[in-house]
mmCIF file of C-alpha atoms and ligand atoms in Angstrom:
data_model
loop_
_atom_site.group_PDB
_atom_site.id
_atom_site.type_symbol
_atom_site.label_atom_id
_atom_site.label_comp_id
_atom_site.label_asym_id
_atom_site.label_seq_id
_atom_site.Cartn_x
_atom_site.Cartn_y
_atom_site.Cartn_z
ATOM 1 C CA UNK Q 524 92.255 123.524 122.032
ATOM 2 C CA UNK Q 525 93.605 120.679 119.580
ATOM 3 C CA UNK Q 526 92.985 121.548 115.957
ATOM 4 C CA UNK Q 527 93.318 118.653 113.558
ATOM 5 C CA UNK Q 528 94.370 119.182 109.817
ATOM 6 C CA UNK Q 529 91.924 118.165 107.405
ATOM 7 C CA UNK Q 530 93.164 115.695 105.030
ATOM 8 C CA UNK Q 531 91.946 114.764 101.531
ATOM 9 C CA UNK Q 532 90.840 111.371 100.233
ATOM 10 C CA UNK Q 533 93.072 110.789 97.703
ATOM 11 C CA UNK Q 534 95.967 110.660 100.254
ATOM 12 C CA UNK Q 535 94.813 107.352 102.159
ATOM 13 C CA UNK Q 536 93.148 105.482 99.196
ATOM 14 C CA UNK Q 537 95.216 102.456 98.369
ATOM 15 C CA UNK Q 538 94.974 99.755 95.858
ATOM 16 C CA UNK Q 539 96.370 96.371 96.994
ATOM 17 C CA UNK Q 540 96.432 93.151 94.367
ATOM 18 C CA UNK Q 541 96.661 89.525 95.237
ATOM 19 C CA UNK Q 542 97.134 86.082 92.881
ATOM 20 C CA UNK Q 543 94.491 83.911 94.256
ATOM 21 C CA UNK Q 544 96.085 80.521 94.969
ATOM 22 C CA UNK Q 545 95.105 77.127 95.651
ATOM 23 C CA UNK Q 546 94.478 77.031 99.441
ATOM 24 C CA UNK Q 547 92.608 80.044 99.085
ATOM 25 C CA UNK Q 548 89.865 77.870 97.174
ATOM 26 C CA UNK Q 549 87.302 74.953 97.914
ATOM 27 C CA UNK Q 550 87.298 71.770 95.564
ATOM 28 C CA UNK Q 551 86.072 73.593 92.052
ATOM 29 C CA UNK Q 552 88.431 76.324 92.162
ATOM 30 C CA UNK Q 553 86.036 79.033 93.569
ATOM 31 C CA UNK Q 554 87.828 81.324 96.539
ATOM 32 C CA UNK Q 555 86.300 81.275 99.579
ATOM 33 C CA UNK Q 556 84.410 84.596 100.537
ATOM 34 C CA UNK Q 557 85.833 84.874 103.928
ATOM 35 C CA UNK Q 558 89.610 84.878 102.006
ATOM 36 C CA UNK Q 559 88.180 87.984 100.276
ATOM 37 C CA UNK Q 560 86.691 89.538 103.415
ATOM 38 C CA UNK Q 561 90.417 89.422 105.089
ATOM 39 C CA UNK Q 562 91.716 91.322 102.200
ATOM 40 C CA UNK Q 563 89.029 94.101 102.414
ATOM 41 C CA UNK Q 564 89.426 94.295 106.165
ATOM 42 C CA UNK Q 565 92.859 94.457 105.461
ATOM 43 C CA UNK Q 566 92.876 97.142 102.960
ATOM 44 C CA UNK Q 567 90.109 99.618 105.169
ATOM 45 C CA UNK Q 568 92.770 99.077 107.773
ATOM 46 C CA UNK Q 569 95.393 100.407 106.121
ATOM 47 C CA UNK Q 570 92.992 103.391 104.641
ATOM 48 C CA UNK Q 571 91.750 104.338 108.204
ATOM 49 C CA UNK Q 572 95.133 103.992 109.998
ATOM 50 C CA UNK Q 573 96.735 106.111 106.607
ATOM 51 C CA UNK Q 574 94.226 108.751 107.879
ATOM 52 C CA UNK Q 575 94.134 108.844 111.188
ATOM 53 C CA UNK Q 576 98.047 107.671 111.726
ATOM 54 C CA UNK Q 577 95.925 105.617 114.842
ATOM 55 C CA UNK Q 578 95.879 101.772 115.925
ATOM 56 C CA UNK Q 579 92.012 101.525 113.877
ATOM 57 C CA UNK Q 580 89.354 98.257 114.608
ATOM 58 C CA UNK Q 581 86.834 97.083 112.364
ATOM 59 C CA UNK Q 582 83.168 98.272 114.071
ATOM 60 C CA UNK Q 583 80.698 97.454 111.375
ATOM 61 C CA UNK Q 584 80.751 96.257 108.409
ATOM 62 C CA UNK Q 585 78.039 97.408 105.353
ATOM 63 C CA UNK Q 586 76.437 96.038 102.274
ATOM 64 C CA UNK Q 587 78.618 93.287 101.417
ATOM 65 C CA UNK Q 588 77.641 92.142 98.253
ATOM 66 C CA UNK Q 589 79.684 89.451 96.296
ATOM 67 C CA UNK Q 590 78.468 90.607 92.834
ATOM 68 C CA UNK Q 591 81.517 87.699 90.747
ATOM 69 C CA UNK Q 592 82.902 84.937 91.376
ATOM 70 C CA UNK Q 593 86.368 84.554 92.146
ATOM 71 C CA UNK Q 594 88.620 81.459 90.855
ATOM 72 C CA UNK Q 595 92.034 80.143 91.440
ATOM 73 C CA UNK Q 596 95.064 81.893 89.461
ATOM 74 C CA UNK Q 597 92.856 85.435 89.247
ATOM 75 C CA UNK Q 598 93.823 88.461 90.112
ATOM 76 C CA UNK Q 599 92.230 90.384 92.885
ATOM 77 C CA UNK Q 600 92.797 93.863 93.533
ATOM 78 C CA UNK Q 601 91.075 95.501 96.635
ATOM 79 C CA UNK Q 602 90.156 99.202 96.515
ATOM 80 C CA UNK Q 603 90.041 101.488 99.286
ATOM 81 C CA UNK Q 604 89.060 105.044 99.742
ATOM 82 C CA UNK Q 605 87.373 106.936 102.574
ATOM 83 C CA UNK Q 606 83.567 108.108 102.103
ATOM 84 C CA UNK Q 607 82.739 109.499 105.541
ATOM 85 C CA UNK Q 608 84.628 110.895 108.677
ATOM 86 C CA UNK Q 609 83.038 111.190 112.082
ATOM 87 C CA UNK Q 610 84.697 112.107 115.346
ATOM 88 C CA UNK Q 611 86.884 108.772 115.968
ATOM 89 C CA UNK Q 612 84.710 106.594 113.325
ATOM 90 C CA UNK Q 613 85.706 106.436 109.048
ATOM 91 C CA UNK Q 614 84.000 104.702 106.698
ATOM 92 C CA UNK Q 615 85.898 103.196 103.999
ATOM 93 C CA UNK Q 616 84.663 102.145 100.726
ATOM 94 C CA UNK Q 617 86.142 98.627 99.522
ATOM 95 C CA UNK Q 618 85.879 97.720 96.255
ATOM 96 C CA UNK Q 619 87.092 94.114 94.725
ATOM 97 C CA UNK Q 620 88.099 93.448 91.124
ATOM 98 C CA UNK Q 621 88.698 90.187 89.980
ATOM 99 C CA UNK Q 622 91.148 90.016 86.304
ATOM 100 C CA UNK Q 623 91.017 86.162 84.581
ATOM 101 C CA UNK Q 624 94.838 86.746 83.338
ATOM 102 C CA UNK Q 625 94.334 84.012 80.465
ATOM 103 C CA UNK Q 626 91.997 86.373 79.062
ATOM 104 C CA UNK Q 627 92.125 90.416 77.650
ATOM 105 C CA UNK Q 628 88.548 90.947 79.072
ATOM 106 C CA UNK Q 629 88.704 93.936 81.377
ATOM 107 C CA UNK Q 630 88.321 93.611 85.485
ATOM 108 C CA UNK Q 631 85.145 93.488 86.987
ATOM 109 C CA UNK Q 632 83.947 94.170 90.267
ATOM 110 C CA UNK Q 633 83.327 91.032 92.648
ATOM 111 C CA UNK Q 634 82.504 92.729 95.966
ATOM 112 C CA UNK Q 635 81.866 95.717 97.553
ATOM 113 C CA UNK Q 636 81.353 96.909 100.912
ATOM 114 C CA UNK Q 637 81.807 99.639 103.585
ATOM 115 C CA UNK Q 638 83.843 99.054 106.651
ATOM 116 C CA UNK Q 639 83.660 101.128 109.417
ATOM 117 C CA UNK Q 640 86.807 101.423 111.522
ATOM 118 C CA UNK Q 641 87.632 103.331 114.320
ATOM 119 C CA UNK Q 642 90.819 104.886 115.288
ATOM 120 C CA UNK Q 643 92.225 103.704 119.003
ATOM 121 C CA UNK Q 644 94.798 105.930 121.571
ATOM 122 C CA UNK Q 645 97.411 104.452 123.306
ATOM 123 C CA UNK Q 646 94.889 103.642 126.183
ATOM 124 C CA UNK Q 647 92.452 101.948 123.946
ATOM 125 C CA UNK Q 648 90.219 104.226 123.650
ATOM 126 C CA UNK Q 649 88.280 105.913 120.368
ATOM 127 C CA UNK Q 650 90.358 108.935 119.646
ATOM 128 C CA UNK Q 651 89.492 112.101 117.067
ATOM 129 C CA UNK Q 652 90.611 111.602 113.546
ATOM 130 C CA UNK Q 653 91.019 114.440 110.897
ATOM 131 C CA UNK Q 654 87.908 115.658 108.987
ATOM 132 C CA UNK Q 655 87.977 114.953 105.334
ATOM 133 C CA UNK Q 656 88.635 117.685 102.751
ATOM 134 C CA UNK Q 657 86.186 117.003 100.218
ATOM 135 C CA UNK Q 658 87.709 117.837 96.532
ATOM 136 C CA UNK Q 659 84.974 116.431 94.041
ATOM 137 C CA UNK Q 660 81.079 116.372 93.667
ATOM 138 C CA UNK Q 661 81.814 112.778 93.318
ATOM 139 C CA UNK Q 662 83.405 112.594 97.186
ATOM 140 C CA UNK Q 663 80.282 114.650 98.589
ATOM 141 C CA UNK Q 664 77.712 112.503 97.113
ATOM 142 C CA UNK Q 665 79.451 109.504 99.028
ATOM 143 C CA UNK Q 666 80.175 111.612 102.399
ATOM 144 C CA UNK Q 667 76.242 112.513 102.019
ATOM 145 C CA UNK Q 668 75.207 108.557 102.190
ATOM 146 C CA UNK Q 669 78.510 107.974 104.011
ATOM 147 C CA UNK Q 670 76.987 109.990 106.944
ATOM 148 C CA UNK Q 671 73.123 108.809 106.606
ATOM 149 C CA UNK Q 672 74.414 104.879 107.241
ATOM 150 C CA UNK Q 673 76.243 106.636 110.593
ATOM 151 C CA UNK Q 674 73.375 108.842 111.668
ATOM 152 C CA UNK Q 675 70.838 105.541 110.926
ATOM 153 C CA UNK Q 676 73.341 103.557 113.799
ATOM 154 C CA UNK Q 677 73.068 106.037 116.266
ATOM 155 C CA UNK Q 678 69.548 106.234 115.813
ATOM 156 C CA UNK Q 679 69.436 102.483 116.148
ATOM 157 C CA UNK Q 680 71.740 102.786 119.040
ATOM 158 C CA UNK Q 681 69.780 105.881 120.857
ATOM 159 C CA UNK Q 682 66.941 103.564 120.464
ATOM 160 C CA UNK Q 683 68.666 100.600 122.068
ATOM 161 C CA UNK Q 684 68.231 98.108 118.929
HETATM 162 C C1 LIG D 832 84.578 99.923 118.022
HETATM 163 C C2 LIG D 832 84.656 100.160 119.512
HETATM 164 C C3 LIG D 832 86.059 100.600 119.903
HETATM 165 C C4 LIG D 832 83.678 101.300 119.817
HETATM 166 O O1 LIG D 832 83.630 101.442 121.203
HETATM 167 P P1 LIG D 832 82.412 102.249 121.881
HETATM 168 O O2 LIG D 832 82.525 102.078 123.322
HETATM 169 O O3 LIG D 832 81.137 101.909 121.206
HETATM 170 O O4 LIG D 832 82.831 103.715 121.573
HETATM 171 P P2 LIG D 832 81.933 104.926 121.162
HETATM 172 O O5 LIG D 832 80.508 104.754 121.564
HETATM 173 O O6 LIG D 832 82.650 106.160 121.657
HETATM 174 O O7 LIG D 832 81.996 104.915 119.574
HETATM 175 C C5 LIG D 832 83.158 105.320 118.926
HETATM 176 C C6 LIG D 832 82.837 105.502 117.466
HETATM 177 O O8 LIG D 832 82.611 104.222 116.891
HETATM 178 C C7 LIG D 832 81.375 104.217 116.222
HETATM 179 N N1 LIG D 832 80.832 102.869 116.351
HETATM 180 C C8 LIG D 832 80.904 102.072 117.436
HETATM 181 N N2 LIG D 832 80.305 100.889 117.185
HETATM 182 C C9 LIG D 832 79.841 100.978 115.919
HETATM 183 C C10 LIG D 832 79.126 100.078 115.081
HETATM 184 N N3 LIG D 832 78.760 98.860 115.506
HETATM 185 N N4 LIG D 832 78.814 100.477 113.831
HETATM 186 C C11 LIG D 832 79.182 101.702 113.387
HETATM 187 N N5 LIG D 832 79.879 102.585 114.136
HETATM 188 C C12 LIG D 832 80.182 102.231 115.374
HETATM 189 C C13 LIG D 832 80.528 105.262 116.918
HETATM 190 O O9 LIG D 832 79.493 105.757 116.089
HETATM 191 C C14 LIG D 832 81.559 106.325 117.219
HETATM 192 O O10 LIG D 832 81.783 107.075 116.061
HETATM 193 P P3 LIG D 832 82.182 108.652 116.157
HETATM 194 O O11 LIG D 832 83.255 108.793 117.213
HETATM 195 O O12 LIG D 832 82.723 108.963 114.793
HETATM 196 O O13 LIG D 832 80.929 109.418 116.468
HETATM 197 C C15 LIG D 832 84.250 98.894 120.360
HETATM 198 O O14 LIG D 832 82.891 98.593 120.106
HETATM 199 C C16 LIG D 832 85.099 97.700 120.016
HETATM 200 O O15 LIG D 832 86.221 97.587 120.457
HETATM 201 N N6 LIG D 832 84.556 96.755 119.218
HETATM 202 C C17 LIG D 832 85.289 95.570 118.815
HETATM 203 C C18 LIG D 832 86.201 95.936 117.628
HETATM 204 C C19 LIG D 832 86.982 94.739 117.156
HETATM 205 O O16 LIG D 832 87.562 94.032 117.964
HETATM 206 N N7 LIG D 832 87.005 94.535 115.845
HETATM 207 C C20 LIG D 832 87.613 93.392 115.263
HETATM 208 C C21 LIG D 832 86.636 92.292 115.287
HETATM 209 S S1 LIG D 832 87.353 90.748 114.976
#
């Protein structure tokens, strides 16, 4: 029998910042949302392979909602943290703020999603990850919807939609 540690969730979560530059942008200045997307992919990938210490893909990705805008010369730091573990699935939550250095006005959040990435063996195949040790009432609350948005896509799944 293979036992797996758990781990907690403070010991993938990373924080990764970026200076948004000009070929990042259309004509007026505004970044394009797919530049933004990379990032977040990025930083779930580094979350879920920080976890799992696995090769991970990006399966699905969840309520992406661009809530700013984001302009050239801002600062853009993408937040991830896990919310929910499943056998070779983790769903990460991503969370972008955008900083106007010119200004003292505090960050605020542009996007937010949830990626779900699974973790890959050497053969290519989804392997088992380590099951989250949950520290906070903060952490259940997200494993709680974490695990609804998984159980609702194997429903969907079972049900061949
Ligand atoms: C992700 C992938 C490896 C899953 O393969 P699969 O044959 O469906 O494998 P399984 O059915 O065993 O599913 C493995 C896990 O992924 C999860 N999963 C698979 N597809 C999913 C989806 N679309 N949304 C959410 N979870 C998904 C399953 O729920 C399962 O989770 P669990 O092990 O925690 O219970 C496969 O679909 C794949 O390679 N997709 C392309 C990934 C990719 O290239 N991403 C980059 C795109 S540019």
């Amino acid at each position: 029998m293979i036992i797996i540690e758990k781990k907690r969730v403070k010991d993938s979560e990373v924080s990764i910042g970026s200076l948004m530059l000009p070929d990042q942008a259309n004509l007026l200045g505004n970044v394009h949302g797919g530049e933004v997307m990379k990032m977040m992919d990025n930083t779930a990938g580094i979350v879920a392979r920080r976890h799992s210490r696995h090769v991970v893909v990006t399966a699905r990705v969840d309520e992406l909602e661009f809530h700013e805008p984001i302009h050239i010369g801002n600062l853009v730091t993408c937040c991830g943290r896990l919310t929910f573990v499943g056998k070779s699935s983790m769903e990460v939550k991503v969370v972008v703020k955008v900083e106007d250095l010119t200004k003292e006005d505090e960050p605020k959040v542009a996007l937010t999603a949830y990626f779900t990435m699974v973790a890959i063996d050497d053969f290519g195949n989804p392997t088992i990850v380590p099951k989250l040790n949950l520290e906070t009432d903060y952490e259940e609350e997200a494993f709680k919807e974490g695990e609804e948005r998984y159980l609702n896509y194997k429903n969907k799944r079972k049900k061949g939609k």
